[in-house]
Short mmCIF file of C-alpha atoms in Angstrom, two decimals:
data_model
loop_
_atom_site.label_atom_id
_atom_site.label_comp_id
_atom_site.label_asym_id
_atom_site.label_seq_id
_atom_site.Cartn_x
_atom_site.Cartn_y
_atom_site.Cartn_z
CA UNK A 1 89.90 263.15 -36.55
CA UNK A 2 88.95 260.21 -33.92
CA UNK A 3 91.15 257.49 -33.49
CA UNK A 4 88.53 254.77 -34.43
CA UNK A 5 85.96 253.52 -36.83
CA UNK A 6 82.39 252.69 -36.09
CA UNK A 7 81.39 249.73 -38.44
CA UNK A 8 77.37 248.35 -38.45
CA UNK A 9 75.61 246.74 -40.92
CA UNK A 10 72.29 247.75 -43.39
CA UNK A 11 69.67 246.24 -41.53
CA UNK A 12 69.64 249.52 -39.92
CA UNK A 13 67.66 250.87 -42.30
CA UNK A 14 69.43 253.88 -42.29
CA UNK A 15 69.32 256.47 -45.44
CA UNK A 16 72.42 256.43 -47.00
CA UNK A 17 73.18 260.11 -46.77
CA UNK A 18 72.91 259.92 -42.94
CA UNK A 19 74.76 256.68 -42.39
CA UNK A 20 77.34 259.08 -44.40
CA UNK A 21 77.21 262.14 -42.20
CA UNK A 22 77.42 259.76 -39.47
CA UNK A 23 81.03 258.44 -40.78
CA UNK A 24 79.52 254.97 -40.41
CA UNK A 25 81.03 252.12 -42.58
CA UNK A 26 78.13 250.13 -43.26
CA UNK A 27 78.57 246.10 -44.89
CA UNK A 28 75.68 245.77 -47.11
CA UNK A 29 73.18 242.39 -46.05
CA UNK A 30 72.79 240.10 -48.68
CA UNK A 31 69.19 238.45 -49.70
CA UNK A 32 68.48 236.12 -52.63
CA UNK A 33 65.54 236.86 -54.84
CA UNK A 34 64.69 234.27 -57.59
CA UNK A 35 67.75 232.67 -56.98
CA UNK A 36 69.55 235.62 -57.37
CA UNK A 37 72.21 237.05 -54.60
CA UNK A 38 71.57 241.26 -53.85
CA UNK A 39 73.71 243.02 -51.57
CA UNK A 40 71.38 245.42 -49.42
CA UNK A 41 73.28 249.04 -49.97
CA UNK A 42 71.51 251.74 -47.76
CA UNK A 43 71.79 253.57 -51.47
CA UNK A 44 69.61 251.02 -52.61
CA UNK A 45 71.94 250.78 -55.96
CA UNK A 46 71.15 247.43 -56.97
CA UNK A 47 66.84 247.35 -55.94
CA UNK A 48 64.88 250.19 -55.96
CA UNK A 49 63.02 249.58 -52.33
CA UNK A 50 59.14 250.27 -54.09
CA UNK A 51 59.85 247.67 -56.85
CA UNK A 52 61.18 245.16 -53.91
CA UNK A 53 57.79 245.76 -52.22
CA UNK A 54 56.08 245.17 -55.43
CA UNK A 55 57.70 241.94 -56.07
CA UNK A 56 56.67 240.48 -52.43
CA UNK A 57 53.08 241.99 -53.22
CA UNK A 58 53.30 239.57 -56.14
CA UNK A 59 54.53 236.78 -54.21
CA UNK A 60 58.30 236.72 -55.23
CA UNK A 61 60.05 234.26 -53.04
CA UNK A 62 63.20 236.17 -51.23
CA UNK A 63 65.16 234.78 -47.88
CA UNK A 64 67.55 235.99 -45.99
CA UNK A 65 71.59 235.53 -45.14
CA UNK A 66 74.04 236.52 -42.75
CA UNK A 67 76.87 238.14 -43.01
CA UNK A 68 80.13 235.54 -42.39
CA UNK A 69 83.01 236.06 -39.97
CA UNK A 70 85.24 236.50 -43.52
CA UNK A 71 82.76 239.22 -44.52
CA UNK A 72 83.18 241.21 -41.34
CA UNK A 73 86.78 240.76 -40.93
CA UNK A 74 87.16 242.05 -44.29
CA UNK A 75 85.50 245.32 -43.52
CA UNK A 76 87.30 245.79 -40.72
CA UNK A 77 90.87 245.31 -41.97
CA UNK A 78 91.37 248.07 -43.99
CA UNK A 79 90.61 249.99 -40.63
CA UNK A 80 92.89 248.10 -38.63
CA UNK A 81 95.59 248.32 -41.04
CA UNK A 82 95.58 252.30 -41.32
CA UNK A 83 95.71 252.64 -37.80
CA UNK A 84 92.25 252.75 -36.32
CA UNK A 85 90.45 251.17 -33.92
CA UNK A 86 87.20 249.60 -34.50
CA UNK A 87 83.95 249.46 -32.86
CA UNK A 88 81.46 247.10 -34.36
CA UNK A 89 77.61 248.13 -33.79
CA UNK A 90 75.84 244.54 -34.93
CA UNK A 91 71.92 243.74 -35.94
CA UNK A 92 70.48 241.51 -33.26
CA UNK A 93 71.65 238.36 -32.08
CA UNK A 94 68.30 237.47 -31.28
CA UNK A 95 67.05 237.46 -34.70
CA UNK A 96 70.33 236.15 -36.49
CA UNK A 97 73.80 234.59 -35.95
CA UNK A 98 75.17 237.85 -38.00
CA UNK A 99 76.92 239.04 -34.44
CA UNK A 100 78.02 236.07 -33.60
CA UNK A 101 80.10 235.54 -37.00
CA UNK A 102 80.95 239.45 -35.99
CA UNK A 103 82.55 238.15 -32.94
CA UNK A 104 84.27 235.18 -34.03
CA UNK A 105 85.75 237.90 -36.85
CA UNK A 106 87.10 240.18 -34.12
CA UNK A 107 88.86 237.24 -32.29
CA UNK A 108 90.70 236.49 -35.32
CA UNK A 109 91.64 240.06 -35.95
CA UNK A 110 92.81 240.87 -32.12
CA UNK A 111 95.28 238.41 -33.20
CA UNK A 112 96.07 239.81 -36.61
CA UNK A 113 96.25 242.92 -34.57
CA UNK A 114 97.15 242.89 -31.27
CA UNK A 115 98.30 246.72 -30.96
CA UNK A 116 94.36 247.69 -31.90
CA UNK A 117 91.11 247.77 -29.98
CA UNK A 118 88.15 246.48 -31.38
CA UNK A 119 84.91 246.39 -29.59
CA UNK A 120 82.27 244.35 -30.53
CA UNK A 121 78.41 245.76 -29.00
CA UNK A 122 75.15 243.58 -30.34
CA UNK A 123 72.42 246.27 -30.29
CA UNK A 124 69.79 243.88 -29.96
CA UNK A 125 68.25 245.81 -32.29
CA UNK A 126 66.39 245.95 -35.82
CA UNK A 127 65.71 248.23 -38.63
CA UNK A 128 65.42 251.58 -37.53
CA UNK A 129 65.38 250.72 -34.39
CA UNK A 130 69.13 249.41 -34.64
CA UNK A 131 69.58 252.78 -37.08
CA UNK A 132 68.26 254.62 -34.05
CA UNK A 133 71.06 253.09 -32.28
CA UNK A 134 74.22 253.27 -34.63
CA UNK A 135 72.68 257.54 -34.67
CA UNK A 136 73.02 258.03 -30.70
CA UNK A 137 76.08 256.08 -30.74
CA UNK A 138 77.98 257.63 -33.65
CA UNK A 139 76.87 260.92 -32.23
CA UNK A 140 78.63 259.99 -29.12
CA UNK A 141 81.85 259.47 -31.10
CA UNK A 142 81.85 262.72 -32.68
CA UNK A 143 81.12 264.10 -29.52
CA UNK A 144 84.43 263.73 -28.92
CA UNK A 145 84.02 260.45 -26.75
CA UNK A 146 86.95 257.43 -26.66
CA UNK A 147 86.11 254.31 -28.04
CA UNK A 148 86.09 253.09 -24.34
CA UNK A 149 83.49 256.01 -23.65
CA UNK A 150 81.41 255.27 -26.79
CA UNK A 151 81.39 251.67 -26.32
CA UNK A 152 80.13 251.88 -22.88
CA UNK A 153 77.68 254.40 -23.99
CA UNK A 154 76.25 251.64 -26.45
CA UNK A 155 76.12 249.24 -23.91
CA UNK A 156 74.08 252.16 -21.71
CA UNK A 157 71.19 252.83 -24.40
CA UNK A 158 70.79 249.86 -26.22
CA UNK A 159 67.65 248.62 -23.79
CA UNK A 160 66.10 251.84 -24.08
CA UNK A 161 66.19 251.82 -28.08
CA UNK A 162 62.25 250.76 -27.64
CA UNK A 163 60.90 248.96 -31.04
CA UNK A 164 57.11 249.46 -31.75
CA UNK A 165 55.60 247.94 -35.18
CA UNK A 166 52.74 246.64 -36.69
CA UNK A 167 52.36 244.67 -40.28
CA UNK A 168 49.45 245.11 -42.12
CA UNK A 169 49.87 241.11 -43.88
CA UNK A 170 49.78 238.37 -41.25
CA UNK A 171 51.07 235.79 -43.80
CA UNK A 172 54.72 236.90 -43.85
CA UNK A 173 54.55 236.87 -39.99
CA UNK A 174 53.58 233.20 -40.61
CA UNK A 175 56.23 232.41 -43.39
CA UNK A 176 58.26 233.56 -40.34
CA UNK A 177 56.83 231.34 -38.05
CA UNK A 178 55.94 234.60 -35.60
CA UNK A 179 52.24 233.39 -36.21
CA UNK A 180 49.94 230.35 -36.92
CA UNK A 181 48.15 229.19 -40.46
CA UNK A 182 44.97 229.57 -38.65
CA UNK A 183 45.53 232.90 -37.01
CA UNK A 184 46.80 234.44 -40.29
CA UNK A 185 43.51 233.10 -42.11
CA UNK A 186 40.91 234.43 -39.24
CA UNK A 187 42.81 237.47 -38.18
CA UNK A 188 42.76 238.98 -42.22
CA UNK A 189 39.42 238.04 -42.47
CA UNK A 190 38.90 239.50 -39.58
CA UNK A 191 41.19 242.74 -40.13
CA UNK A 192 42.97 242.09 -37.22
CA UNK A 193 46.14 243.99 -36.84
CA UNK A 194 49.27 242.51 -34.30
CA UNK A 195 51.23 245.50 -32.77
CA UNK A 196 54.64 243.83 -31.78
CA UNK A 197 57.51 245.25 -29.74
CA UNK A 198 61.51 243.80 -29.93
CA UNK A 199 61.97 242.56 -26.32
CA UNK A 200 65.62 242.75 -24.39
CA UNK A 201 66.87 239.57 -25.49
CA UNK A 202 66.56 241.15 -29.35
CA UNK A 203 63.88 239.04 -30.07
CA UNK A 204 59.87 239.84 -32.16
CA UNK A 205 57.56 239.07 -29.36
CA UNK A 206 53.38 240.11 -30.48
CA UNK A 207 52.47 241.94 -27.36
CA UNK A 208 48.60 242.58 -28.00
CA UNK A 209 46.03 242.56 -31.12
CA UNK A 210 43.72 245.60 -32.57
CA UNK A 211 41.12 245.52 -35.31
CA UNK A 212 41.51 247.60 -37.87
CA UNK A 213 44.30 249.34 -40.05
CA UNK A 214 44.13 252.86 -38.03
CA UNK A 215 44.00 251.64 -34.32
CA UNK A 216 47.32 249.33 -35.06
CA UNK A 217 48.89 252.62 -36.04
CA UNK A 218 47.08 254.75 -33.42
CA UNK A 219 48.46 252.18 -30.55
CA UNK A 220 52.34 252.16 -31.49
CA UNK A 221 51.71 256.31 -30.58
CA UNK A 222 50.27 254.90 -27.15
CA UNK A 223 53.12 253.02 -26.62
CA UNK A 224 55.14 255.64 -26.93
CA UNK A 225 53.32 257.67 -24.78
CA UNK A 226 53.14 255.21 -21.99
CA UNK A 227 57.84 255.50 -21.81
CA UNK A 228 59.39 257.60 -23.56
CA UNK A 229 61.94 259.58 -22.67
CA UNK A 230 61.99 263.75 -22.76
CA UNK A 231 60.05 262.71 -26.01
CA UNK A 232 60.40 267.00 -27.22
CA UNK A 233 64.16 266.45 -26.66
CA UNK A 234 64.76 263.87 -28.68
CA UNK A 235 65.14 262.03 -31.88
CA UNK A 236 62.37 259.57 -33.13
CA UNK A 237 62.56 257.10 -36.13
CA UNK A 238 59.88 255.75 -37.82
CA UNK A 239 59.88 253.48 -40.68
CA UNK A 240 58.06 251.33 -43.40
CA UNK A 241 57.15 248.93 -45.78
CA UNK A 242 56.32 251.08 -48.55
CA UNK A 243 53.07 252.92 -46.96
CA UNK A 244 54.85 256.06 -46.56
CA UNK A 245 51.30 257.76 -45.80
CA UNK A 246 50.53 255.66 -42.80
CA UNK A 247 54.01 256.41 -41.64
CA UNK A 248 52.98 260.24 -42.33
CA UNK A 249 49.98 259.67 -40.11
CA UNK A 250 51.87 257.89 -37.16
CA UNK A 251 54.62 261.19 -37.45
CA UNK A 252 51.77 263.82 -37.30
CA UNK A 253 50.62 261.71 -34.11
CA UNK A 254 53.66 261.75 -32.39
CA UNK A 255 54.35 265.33 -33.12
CA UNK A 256 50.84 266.28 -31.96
CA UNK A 257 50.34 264.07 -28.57
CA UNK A 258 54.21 264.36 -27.97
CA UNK A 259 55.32 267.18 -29.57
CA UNK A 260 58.72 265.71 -30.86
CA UNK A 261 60.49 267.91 -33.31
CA UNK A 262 63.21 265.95 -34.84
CA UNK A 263 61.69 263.10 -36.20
CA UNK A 264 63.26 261.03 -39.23
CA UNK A 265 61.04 258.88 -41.55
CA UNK A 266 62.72 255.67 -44.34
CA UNK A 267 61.75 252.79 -45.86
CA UNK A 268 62.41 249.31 -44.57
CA UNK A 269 64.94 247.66 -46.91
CA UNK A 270 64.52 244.45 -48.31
CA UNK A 271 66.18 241.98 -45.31
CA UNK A 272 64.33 243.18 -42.95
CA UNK A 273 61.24 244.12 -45.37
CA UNK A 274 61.19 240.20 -46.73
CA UNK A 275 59.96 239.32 -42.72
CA UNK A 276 57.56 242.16 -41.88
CA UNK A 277 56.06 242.61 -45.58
CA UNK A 278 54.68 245.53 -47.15
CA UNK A 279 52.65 247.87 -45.35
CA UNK A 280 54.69 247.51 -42.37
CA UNK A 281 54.90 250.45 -39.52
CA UNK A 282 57.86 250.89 -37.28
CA UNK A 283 58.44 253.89 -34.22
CA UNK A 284 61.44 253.47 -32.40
CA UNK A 285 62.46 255.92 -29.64
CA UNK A 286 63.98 256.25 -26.24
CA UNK A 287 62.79 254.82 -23.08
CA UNK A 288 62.55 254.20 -19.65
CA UNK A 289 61.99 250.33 -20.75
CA UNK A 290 61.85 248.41 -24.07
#
């Protein structure tokens, strides 16, 4: 049995029955749907993920909230207080302030606990791409590794954890402020379809425009293409926003033009999901660059 715990959060998008072979302990993300508080569990126990998707499709209003420094210290504790070290594996600081209450939580417990090591790594990471992530890292612990070793493997990868996506509704790029009124109006009239990368600093940067539904999802492939890593060795993610058949045709893609065999397909839960929208497409793999 190792001597530590890995802890991350949902936004990883994980399925539940992997985060669970994985031995993560994962704090469930809350978001607030007509006025109502859910906690995001990777089991999706308390909102089925297609009837979250229908409610955005029918313009239900749902935002977002961090997890607080008394949230994470409170996962952590029982950890701490059988024994184990923790390593905390945190959604991006470049997209919330969720690892930096993580942080703040682990200075308080160092104190609690000074005989203990906890490590705190911001993946810089999102969705599956941060699920990618908390997989190679977790792997690494059951490897065998020290927390020492897995932490500093973290710290190795987490830049080549390479995000590609593209949304198929402009508007809830806009309610996010990622695009303009005006751009959203013209580019659905004018089916134009962002492809967007997450850039080092954990941040949603566009990086270039497409028309059409099929040559969005046709250039996250070319991305790929243009850095990835071993790509037949390896383990690829993809996820969506409900559209599981466009996430079928990016998979058959990459298995064709790559010929990746281990490739894992989920749904985008709903904190993550509330940003990008339905019809969403995500690939996230290793590479030489994000």
């Amino acid at each position: 049995m190792s001597d530590f715990k890995i802890l991350a959060d949902s936004n990883c998008d994980l399925p539940a029955s992997m985060a669970d072979a994985l031995e993560l302990d994962v704090f469930p993300m809350p978001y607030v749907m007509q006025d109502k508080t859910y906690p995001h569990y990777l089991d999706n126990r308390d909102m089925d993920n297609h009837a979250f998707y229908e409610m955005l499709r029918r313009g239900g209003s749902i935002t977002t909230v961090a997890a607080n420094a008394t949230e994470w210290a409170g996962l952590a504790r029982p950890h701490l207080e059988a024994g184990l070290d923790v390593l905390m594996l945190l959604f991006s600081s470049g997209l919330s302030i969720t690892a930096q209450n993580a942080k703040m939580a682990a200075e308080e417990l160092r104190e609690e606990f000074p005989d203990r090591k906890i490590f705190v790594v911001d993946s810089l990471a999102a969705s599956m791409g941060e699920g990618l992530f908390n997989y190679l890292v977790a792997k690494k612990r059951q490897s065998g590794a020290t927390i020492e070793e897995t932490r500093d493997y973290a710290e190795e990868i987490k830049l080549k954890v390479c995000h590609w996506f593209t949304v198929d509704d402009l508007f809830f790029l806009k309610r996010g402020g990622r695009v303009s009124g005006a751009a959203a109006v013209f580019g659905s009239m004018l089916q134009i379809k962002p492809v967007l990368h997450v850039n080092d600093e954990g941040h949603l940067i566009p990086v270039s425009k497409v028309r059409g539904r099929r040559a969005s999802l046709n250039a996250l492939v070319a991305e790929m293409e243009k850095t990835a890593i071993d790509p037949e060795s390896q383990t690829v993610f993809i996820s969506h926003g409900d559209c599981e058949a466009d996430a079928l045709y990016v998979k058959k893609l990459v298995e064709e033009r790559l010929h990746v065999r281990d490739i894992h397909i989920s749904t985008i839960g709903p904190v993550i999901g509330a940003h990008s929208g339905p019809g969403t497409v995500a690939l996230f793999f290793l590479g030489t660059q994000r």
